[in-house]
Coordinates of C-alpha atoms in Angstrom, one line a residue:
X8 CA -98.8 11.2 -28.7
X9 CA -101.5 13.3 -27.1
X10 CA -102.8 16.5 -28.7
X11 CA -101.2 19.0 -26.3
X12 CA -97.7 17.7 -27.0
X13 CA -98.2 17.7 -30.7
X14 CA -99.6 21.2 -30.6
X15 CA -96.6 22.3 -28.5
X16 CA -94.2 20.9 -31.1
X17 CA -96.1 22.5 -34.0
X18 CA -95.8 25.8 -32.1
X19 CA -92.1 25.4 -31.2
X20 CA -91.3 24.6 -34.9
X21 CA -93.5 27.4 -36.2
X22 CA -90.6 29.1 -37.9
X23 CA -90.7 26.3 -40.5
X24 CA -94.4 26.7 -41.4
X25 CA -95.3 30.3 -40.6
X26 CA -98.1 30.5 -43.2
X27 CA -99.8 27.1 -42.7
X28 CA -99.7 24.4 -40.0
X29 CA -102.4 22.1 -41.2
X30 CA -100.5 20.1 -43.9
X31 CA -97.8 19.2 -41.3
X32 CA -100.4 18.3 -38.6
X33 CA -102.2 16.1 -41.1
X34 CA -99.1 14.0 -42.0
X35 CA -99.5 10.2 -41.8
X36 CA -96.8 10.0 -39.0
X37 CA -96.7 6.5 -37.5
X38 CA -97.9 6.8 -33.9
X39 CA -96.5 4.5 -31.2
X40 CA -97.1 4.0 -27.5
X41 CA -93.7 2.9 -26.4
X42 CA -92.6 4.6 -23.1
X43 CA -89.4 6.6 -23.2
X44 CA -86.6 5.8 -20.9
X45 CA -83.9 7.8 -19.2
X46 CA -80.9 6.4 -21.0
X47 CA -81.2 7.3 -24.6
X48 CA -80.5 4.6 -27.1
X49 CA -80.3 6.1 -30.6
X50 CA -81.2 4.5 -33.9
X51 CA -80.0 5.8 -37.3
X52 CA -82.8 6.1 -39.9
X53 CA -82.0 6.9 -43.5
X54 CA -84.2 9.6 -45.1
X55 CA -85.8 9.0 -48.5
X56 CA -83.8 10.2 -51.4
X57 CA -86.1 13.3 -51.9
X58 CA -85.2 14.5 -48.4
X59 CA -81.6 13.2 -48.1
X60 CA -80.3 16.8 -48.1
X61 CA -81.9 17.3 -44.7
X62 CA -80.0 14.4 -43.1
X63 CA -76.4 13.8 -42.1
X64 CA -73.9 11.1 -43.0
X65 CA -74.1 8.3 -40.4
X66 CA -72.1 5.1 -40.5
X67 CA -74.1 2.2 -41.8
X68 CA -76.6 4.2 -43.8
X69 CA -76.6 4.3 -47.6
X70 CA -78.3 7.7 -47.6
X71 CA -78.0 10.6 -45.1
X72 CA -80.3 10.2 -42.2
X73 CA -81.3 11.3 -38.7
X74 CA -80.8 9.8 -35.2
X75 CA -84.0 9.1 -33.3
X76 CA -84.6 7.5 -29.9
X77 CA -85.3 3.7 -30.2
X78 CA -88.6 4.0 -28.4
X79 CA -89.9 6.2 -31.3
X80 CA -89.3 3.2 -33.7
X81 CA -90.7 0.1 -31.9
X82 CA -89.4 -3.3 -33.2
X83 CA -85.8 -2.1 -34.0
X84 CA -84.4 -3.8 -30.9
X85 CA -86.0 -7.0 -32.2
X86 CA -84.3 -6.8 -35.6
X87 CA -86.9 -4.8 -37.6
X88 CA -85.6 -2.5 -40.3
X89 CA -85.5 1.2 -39.2
X90 CA -87.6 2.6 -42.0
X91 CA -88.4 6.3 -41.9
X92 CA -92.2 5.7 -42.5
X93 CA -92.3 3.7 -39.3
X94 CA -90.8 6.4 -37.1
X95 CA -93.0 8.3 -34.7
X96 CA -91.4 11.6 -35.6
X97 CA -93.5 13.6 -33.1
X98 CA -92.4 11.3 -30.3
X99 CA -88.8 11.6 -31.4
X100 CA -89.0 15.4 -31.5
X101 CA -90.7 15.6 -28.2
X102 CA -88.2 13.4 -26.4
X103 CA -85.3 15.6 -27.6
X104 CA -86.9 19.0 -27.2
X105 CA -88.6 18.4 -23.8
X106 CA -85.4 17.1 -22.3
X107 CA -87.3 14.0 -21.1
X108 CA -84.1 12.0 -20.6
X109 CA -82.4 14.6 -18.5
X110 CA -85.6 15.4 -16.6
X111 CA -86.0 11.7 -15.6
X112 CA -82.3 11.5 -14.7
X113 CA -82.7 14.6 -12.4
X114 CA -85.7 13.0 -10.6
X115 CA -83.5 10.1 -9.7
X116 CA -80.1 11.7 -9.2
X117 CA -80.6 15.4 -8.7
X118 CA -79.5 18.2 -11.0
X119 CA -76.3 17.8 -13.0
X120 CA -75.9 21.6 -13.1
X121 CA -75.0 21.6 -16.8
X122 CA -72.0 19.1 -16.7
X123 CA -72.4 16.6 -19.6
X124 CA -69.9 14.2 -18.1
X125 CA -72.5 13.4 -15.4
X126 CA -74.9 11.9 -17.9
X127 CA -72.9 8.7 -18.2
X128 CA -75.8 6.7 -19.6
X129 CA -76.4 9.1 -22.5
X130 CA -75.3 8.7 -26.1
X131 CA -73.4 12.0 -26.6
X132 CA -74.5 12.1 -30.3
X133 CA -77.8 13.5 -29.0
X134 CA -76.0 16.8 -28.5
X135 CA -74.0 16.8 -31.8
X136 CA -76.7 18.1 -34.2
X137 CA -79.9 20.1 -34.1
X138 CA -82.0 16.9 -34.6
X139 CA -85.3 18.6 -33.8
X140 CA -84.8 21.3 -36.4
X141 CA -83.9 18.6 -39.0
X142 CA -87.0 16.7 -38.1
X143 CA -89.1 19.9 -38.6
X144 CA -87.5 20.6 -42.0
X145 CA -88.1 16.9 -43.0
X146 CA -91.8 17.2 -42.0
X147 CA -92.1 20.4 -44.0
X148 CA -90.5 18.7 -47.0
X149 CA -92.7 15.6 -46.7
X150 CA -95.9 17.7 -46.3
X151 CA -95.1 19.7 -49.5
X152 CA -94.4 16.5 -51.4
X153 CA -97.8 15.0 -50.4
X154 CA -99.6 18.3 -51.3
X155 CA -97.6 18.4 -54.6
X156 CA -96.8 22.0 -53.8
X157 CA -93.6 24.1 -53.6
X158 CA -92.5 24.3 -50.0
X159 CA -92.1 28.1 -50.0
X160 CA -95.5 28.6 -51.6
X161 CA -97.2 26.3 -49.1
X162 CA -95.4 27.3 -45.9
X163 CA -93.5 30.5 -46.6
X164 CA -89.8 31.1 -46.9
X165 CA -87.3 29.6 -44.5
X166 CA -86.3 32.0 -41.7
X167 CA -82.8 33.5 -41.4
X168 CA -80.6 31.8 -38.8
X169 CA -80.2 33.7 -35.5
X170 CA -76.8 33.5 -33.7
X171 CA -77.5 35.3 -30.4
X172 CA -74.2 36.8 -29.2
X173 CA -73.9 37.1 -25.4
X174 CA -71.4 38.0 -22.6
X175 CA -71.6 37.0 -19.0
X176 CA -69.9 39.6 -16.9
X177 CA -68.4 37.5 -14.1
X178 CA -65.6 40.0 -13.2
X179 CA -64.5 43.5 -14.1
X180 CA -61.3 43.5 -12.1
X181 CA -58.8 41.0 -11.0
X182 CA -59.9 40.5 -7.4
X183 CA -58.4 37.9 -5.0
X184 CA -61.3 35.5 -5.4
X185 CA -60.8 35.7 -9.2
X186 CA -57.1 34.9 -8.8
X187 CA -57.9 32.0 -6.5
X188 CA -60.6 30.5 -8.7
X189 CA -58.9 30.6 -12.1
X190 CA -55.5 29.5 -10.6
X191 CA -57.2 26.6 -9.0
X192 CA -58.8 25.7 -12.4
X193 CA -55.4 25.8 -14.1
X194 CA -54.2 23.4 -11.3
X195 CA -57.1 21.1 -12.0
X196 CA -56.2 21.1 -15.7
X197 CA -52.6 20.3 -14.8
X198 CA -53.8 17.3 -13.0
X199 CA -55.9 16.2 -15.9
X200 CA -52.9 16.6 -18.2
X201 CA -50.8 14.4 -15.9
X202 CA -53.6 11.7 -16.0
X203 CA -53.3 11.8 -19.8
X204 CA -49.5 11.3 -19.4
X205 CA -48.8 14.8 -20.8
X206 CA -46.2 16.3 -18.4
X207 CA -45.4 19.1 -20.9
X208 CA -49.0 20.3 -20.9
X209 CA -49.2 19.9 -17.1
X210 CA -46.2 22.2 -16.6
X211 CA -47.6 24.7 -19.0
X212 CA -50.9 24.8 -16.9
X213 CA -49.0 25.2 -13.7
X214 CA -46.9 28.1 -15.1
X215 CA -50.1 29.7 -16.4
X216 CA -51.8 29.3 -13.0
X217 CA -48.9 30.9 -11.2
X218 CA -48.8 33.8 -13.7
X219 CA -52.5 34.3 -13.3
X220 CA -52.3 34.3 -9.5
X221 CA -49.5 36.8 -9.3
X222 CA -49.9 39.0 -12.4
X223 CA -51.9 42.2 -12.9
X224 CA -55.1 42.4 -15.0
X225 CA -57.8 44.7 -16.3
X226 CA -61.1 42.9 -17.0
X227 CA -63.6 45.6 -17.8
X228 CA -63.4 45.6 -21.7
X229 CA -67.2 46.1 -22.1
X230 CA -66.9 49.2 -24.3
X231 CA -64.2 47.4 -26.4
X232 CA -66.5 44.5 -27.1
X233 CA -69.4 46.8 -27.8
X234 CA -67.3 48.7 -30.3
X235 CA -66.2 45.6 -32.1
X236 CA -69.8 44.4 -32.5
X237 CA -70.9 47.8 -33.7
X238 CA -68.2 47.8 -36.4
X239 CA -69.7 44.7 -37.8
X240 CA -73.3 45.8 -37.5
X241 CA -74.1 43.4 -34.7
X242 CA -75.2 43.7 -31.1
X243 CA -75.5 41.3 -28.2
X244 CA -76.8 40.5 -24.7
X245 CA -74.7 41.4 -21.6
X246 CA -75.6 39.6 -18.5
X247 CA -74.8 41.4 -15.2
X248 CA -74.7 40.1 -11.6
X249 CA -77.4 41.8 -9.5
X250 CA -76.2 40.8 -6.0
X251 CA -74.7 43.0 -3.3
X252 CA -71.1 42.4 -4.3
X253 CA -68.1 43.2 -2.1
X254 CA -66.4 41.4 0.7
X255 CA -69.2 41.8 3.3
X256 CA -70.8 38.5 2.4
X257 CA -70.4 34.9 3.5
X258 CA -67.0 33.5 2.3
X259 CA -68.5 31.0 -0.2
X260 CA -70.5 33.8 -1.8
X261 CA -67.4 36.0 -2.0
X262 CA -65.5 33.1 -3.7
X263 CA -68.3 32.0 -6.1
X264 CA -70.1 35.2 -7.1
X265 CA -68.9 38.3 -8.8
X266 CA -67.5 41.1 -6.6
X267 CA -68.8 44.2 -8.4
X268 CA -71.9 46.2 -7.8
X269 CA -74.2 47.3 -10.7
X270 CA -75.1 50.5 -8.9
X271 CA -71.4 51.7 -8.7
X272 CA -69.0 52.8 -11.3
X273 CA -67.5 51.6 -13.6
X274 CA -70.2 49.0 -14.1
X275 CA -73.1 51.4 -13.7
X276 CA -71.9 53.6 -16.5
X277 CA -71.1 50.6 -18.8
X278 CA -74.5 49.0 -18.5
X279 CA -76.3 52.3 -19.0
X280 CA -74.3 53.0 -22.1
X281 CA -75.1 49.5 -23.5
X282 CA -78.8 50.1 -22.9
X283 CA -78.7 53.5 -24.5
X284 CA -77.0 52.2 -27.6
X285 CA -79.5 49.3 -28.1
X286 CA -77.7 46.4 -26.6
X287 CA -79.7 44.0 -24.3
X288 CA -78.9 44.0 -20.6
X289 CA -79.8 40.8 -18.8
X290 CA -79.3 39.3 -15.4
X291 CA -76.5 36.9 -14.4
X292 CA -77.9 35.5 -11.1
X293 CA -75.9 34.4 -8.1
X294 CA -74.4 30.9 -7.9
X295 CA -77.0 29.8 -5.3
X296 CA -80.1 31.4 -7.0
X297 CA -81.0 28.6 -9.4
X298 CA -84.0 27.5 -7.4
X299 CA -84.6 30.7 -5.3
X300 CA -87.3 33.0 -6.8
X301 CA -86.8 35.6 -4.0
X302 CA -83.1 35.9 -4.6
X303 CA -83.7 36.2 -8.4
X304 CA -86.3 38.8 -7.9
X305 CA -84.1 40.9 -5.6
X306 CA -81.2 40.7 -8.1
X307 CA -83.5 41.6 -10.9
X308 CA -84.8 44.6 -9.1
X309 CA -81.3 45.8 -8.2
X310 CA -80.2 45.6 -11.8
X311 CA -83.4 47.3 -13.0
X312 CA -82.9 50.1 -10.6
X313 CA -79.4 50.7 -11.9
X314 CA -80.4 50.4 -15.6
X315 CA -83.6 52.4 -15.1
X316 CA -85.4 49.9 -17.4
X317 CA -87.1 46.5 -17.2
X318 CA -84.9 43.3 -17.3
X319 CA -86.4 40.2 -18.8
X320 CA -83.3 38.2 -20.0
X321 CA -81.0 36.0 -17.8
X322 CA -78.4 33.2 -17.8
X323 CA -77.6 31.4 -14.5
X324 CA -74.1 31.9 -13.2
X325 CA -71.9 28.8 -13.8
X326 CA -75.0 27.5 -15.7
X327 CA -76.4 26.2 -12.4
X328 CA -79.7 24.7 -13.6
X329 CA -82.5 22.3 -12.6
X330 CA -85.2 21.2 -15.1
X331 CA -87.7 21.1 -12.2
X332 CA -86.8 24.3 -10.4
X333 CA -84.8 26.9 -12.4
X334 CA -87.3 28.0 -15.0
X335 CA -90.1 28.0 -12.5
X336 CA -88.0 30.3 -10.2
X337 CA -87.2 32.6 -13.0
X338 CA -90.9 32.9 -14.0
X339 CA -91.9 33.7 -10.4
X340 CA -89.2 36.4 -10.4
X341 CA -90.6 38.1 -13.5
X342 CA -88.0 36.9 -16.0
X343 CA -89.2 35.7 -19.4
X344 CA -86.1 34.8 -21.5
X345 CA -83.4 32.4 -20.4
X346 CA -80.2 31.2 -22.1
X347 CA -78.8 28.7 -19.5
X348 CA -79.6 25.6 -21.6
X349 CA -76.1 24.4 -22.5
X350 CA -73.2 22.6 -21.0
X351 CA -70.1 23.8 -19.0
X352 CA -67.8 21.1 -20.3
X353 CA -68.7 20.9 -24.0
X354 CA -70.4 22.7 -26.9
X355 CA -73.6 21.2 -28.3
X356 CA -77.3 21.2 -28.5
X357 CA -78.5 20.1 -25.1
X358 CA -82.0 19.3 -26.3
X359 CA -80.9 18.3 -29.8
X360 CA -82.4 21.6 -31.0
X361 CA -81.4 25.1 -32.2
X362 CA -84.7 26.8 -31.3
X363 CA -85.9 29.6 -29.1
X364 CA -88.9 27.8 -27.5
X365 CA -91.2 27.6 -24.5
X366 CA -90.0 24.6 -22.5
X367 CA -92.3 21.8 -21.6
X368 CA -93.5 21.5 -18.0
X369 CA -93.4 17.7 -17.4
X370 CA -95.3 18.1 -14.1
X371 CA -98.1 20.3 -15.4
X372 CA -98.2 18.8 -18.9
X373 CA -98.1 22.2 -20.7
X374 CA -95.5 24.8 -21.9
X375 CA -93.9 27.2 -19.5
X376 CA -94.4 30.9 -19.8
X377 CA -90.8 31.6 -20.7
X378 CA -88.6 31.5 -23.8
X379 CA -85.4 29.4 -23.6
X380 CA -82.6 29.9 -26.1
X381 CA -80.0 27.2 -26.1
X382 CA -76.4 28.1 -25.3
X383 CA -74.5 26.2 -28.0
X384 CA -70.9 27.3 -27.5
X385 CA -68.8 29.5 -25.2
X386 CA -65.2 30.5 -25.0
X387 CA -64.1 28.0 -22.3
X388 CA -65.2 25.1 -24.4
X389 CA -62.4 25.8 -26.9
X390 CA -59.7 27.1 -24.5
X391 CA -60.2 25.3 -21.2
X392 CA -61.8 22.0 -22.2
X393 CA -60.9 21.3 -25.9
X394 CA -57.5 20.2 -27.0
X395 CA -56.7 22.6 -29.9
X396 CA -53.3 23.5 -31.2
X397 CA -54.0 27.1 -32.0
X398 CA -56.7 29.8 -32.5
X399 CA -57.4 28.7 -36.1
X400 CA -58.3 25.2 -34.8
X401 CA -60.5 26.7 -32.2
X402 CA -62.2 29.0 -34.7
X403 CA -62.9 26.0 -37.0
X404 CA -64.4 24.1 -34.1
X405 CA -66.6 27.0 -33.1
X406 CA -67.8 27.5 -36.7
X407 CA -68.8 23.9 -36.9
X408 CA -71.5 24.6 -34.3
X409 CA -72.4 27.9 -35.9
X410 CA -72.7 26.2 -39.3
X411 CA -75.2 23.7 -37.9
X412 CA -77.4 26.5 -36.6
X413 CA -77.1 28.2 -40.0
X414 CA -77.8 25.0 -42.0
X415 CA -81.1 24.4 -40.2
X416 CA -82.1 28.1 -40.1
X417 CA -82.2 27.8 -36.3
X418 CA -81.5 29.9 -33.2
X419 CA -78.6 29.5 -30.8
X420 CA -76.5 31.5 -28.4
X421 CA -72.7 31.9 -28.2
X422 CA -71.2 33.3 -25.0
X423 CA -67.8 35.0 -24.9
X424 CA -66.9 36.6 -21.5
X425 CA -65.7 40.2 -21.9
X426 CA -62.7 39.6 -19.5
X427 CA -61.0 37.3 -22.0
X428 CA -59.7 40.2 -24.0
X429 CA -57.3 40.8 -21.1
X430 CA -53.6 39.6 -21.4
X431 CA -54.4 36.8 -18.8
X432 CA -56.5 35.1 -21.4
X433 CA -56.0 36.4 -24.9
X434 CA -59.1 34.7 -26.2
X435 CA -60.7 37.7 -28.0
X436 CA -59.3 37.1 -31.5
X437 CA -61.5 34.0 -32.1
X438 CA -64.6 36.0 -31.2
X439 CA -63.5 38.8 -33.5
X440 CA -63.2 36.2 -36.3
X441 CA -66.7 35.0 -35.5
X442 CA -68.0 38.6 -35.9
X443 CA -66.5 38.7 -39.4
X444 CA -68.2 35.5 -40.2
X445 CA -71.6 36.6 -38.9
X446 CA -71.6 40.1 -40.2
X447 CA -73.0 39.2 -43.7
X448 CA -75.9 37.2 -42.3
X449 CA -76.8 39.8 -39.6
X450 CA -76.7 37.8 -36.4

């Protein structure tokens, strides 16, 4: 691996060696020249006994280990033993964190806009763990062992995990477009249930869709969420739409983008109150803005005017995202923090990492001037996509992902839309349980 990529990885993983980078940079990592491919074939590698606590249980391994791309361990496909000393750990970490597989897939097929099901050639285990963090922790442990020094003495203490709480404000009232979109989604799920030969679930989805279409609803709930977080000593990021709002827009925009205006009550008062009390207010850009710096800039300026403060954070609406275009457009618009990097249809670590990092620019061969925080889980993963019997099962599933972030002392974002405290959804209790879990560690 060339020096700029190694330097980038050392910087991205700096939280694991804040006092001293040199012992890690000097590790005798096996360096290979195999070229990565789009479709990721993973290989399980057992860690040495002295580092087994940093691995996970994987079928076929006598000791806990890590999954690495096959190209980082040449010879495995020809029957060679996957020994940890033969792994190019820098290449493995780079492949994951740079999103090389997805970037290559996009060059050939176009953006997947954050739907994992479109990556049919991928081994989904790549998203199941924070592999890059575990590689970083392993390198830290290995370097301390070679130096015959205590890890904390050599590198400094491990950092506290950071669970970044966030809310995308898609709707503050139950408008006609909201009724149509969510009812259609319930209809889609009813069809999916029928395809699974589950008529009972299909009928339940149809009934829910009709109830949603015809029933009343209040979706503001911003102050309620703020108060809940404040009770637990926590705060969060609220992302607001910065477009013109209202019905005086093209039909597809009315249907796909929020209806409210940030310069009108009640949203104006809500976002100003959030800012005054120390919450972060970010941008939730329009559906079609994912590659449009001018649109992003206009929305950012509208939100800043209402907030009377700079806006630097964002998450793209519907997670519309392109590796080649979205971050570049955000940077050109003056945004510096993005948390779009996740999936619509499943929880997980999209780059195999729980890190806030500067993404790699594959075209320029250097890091981008922006910080990306991965979106690891959101409410719809457990209520719309997952098959869970009750809220306790949903909470357990959510905490599985939170536990991985905590275990690796990493960083990851969780999104819970404020409207789901309404009777139409009833999804708020799981988030409230999450707050109780996080309060002791100070998310």
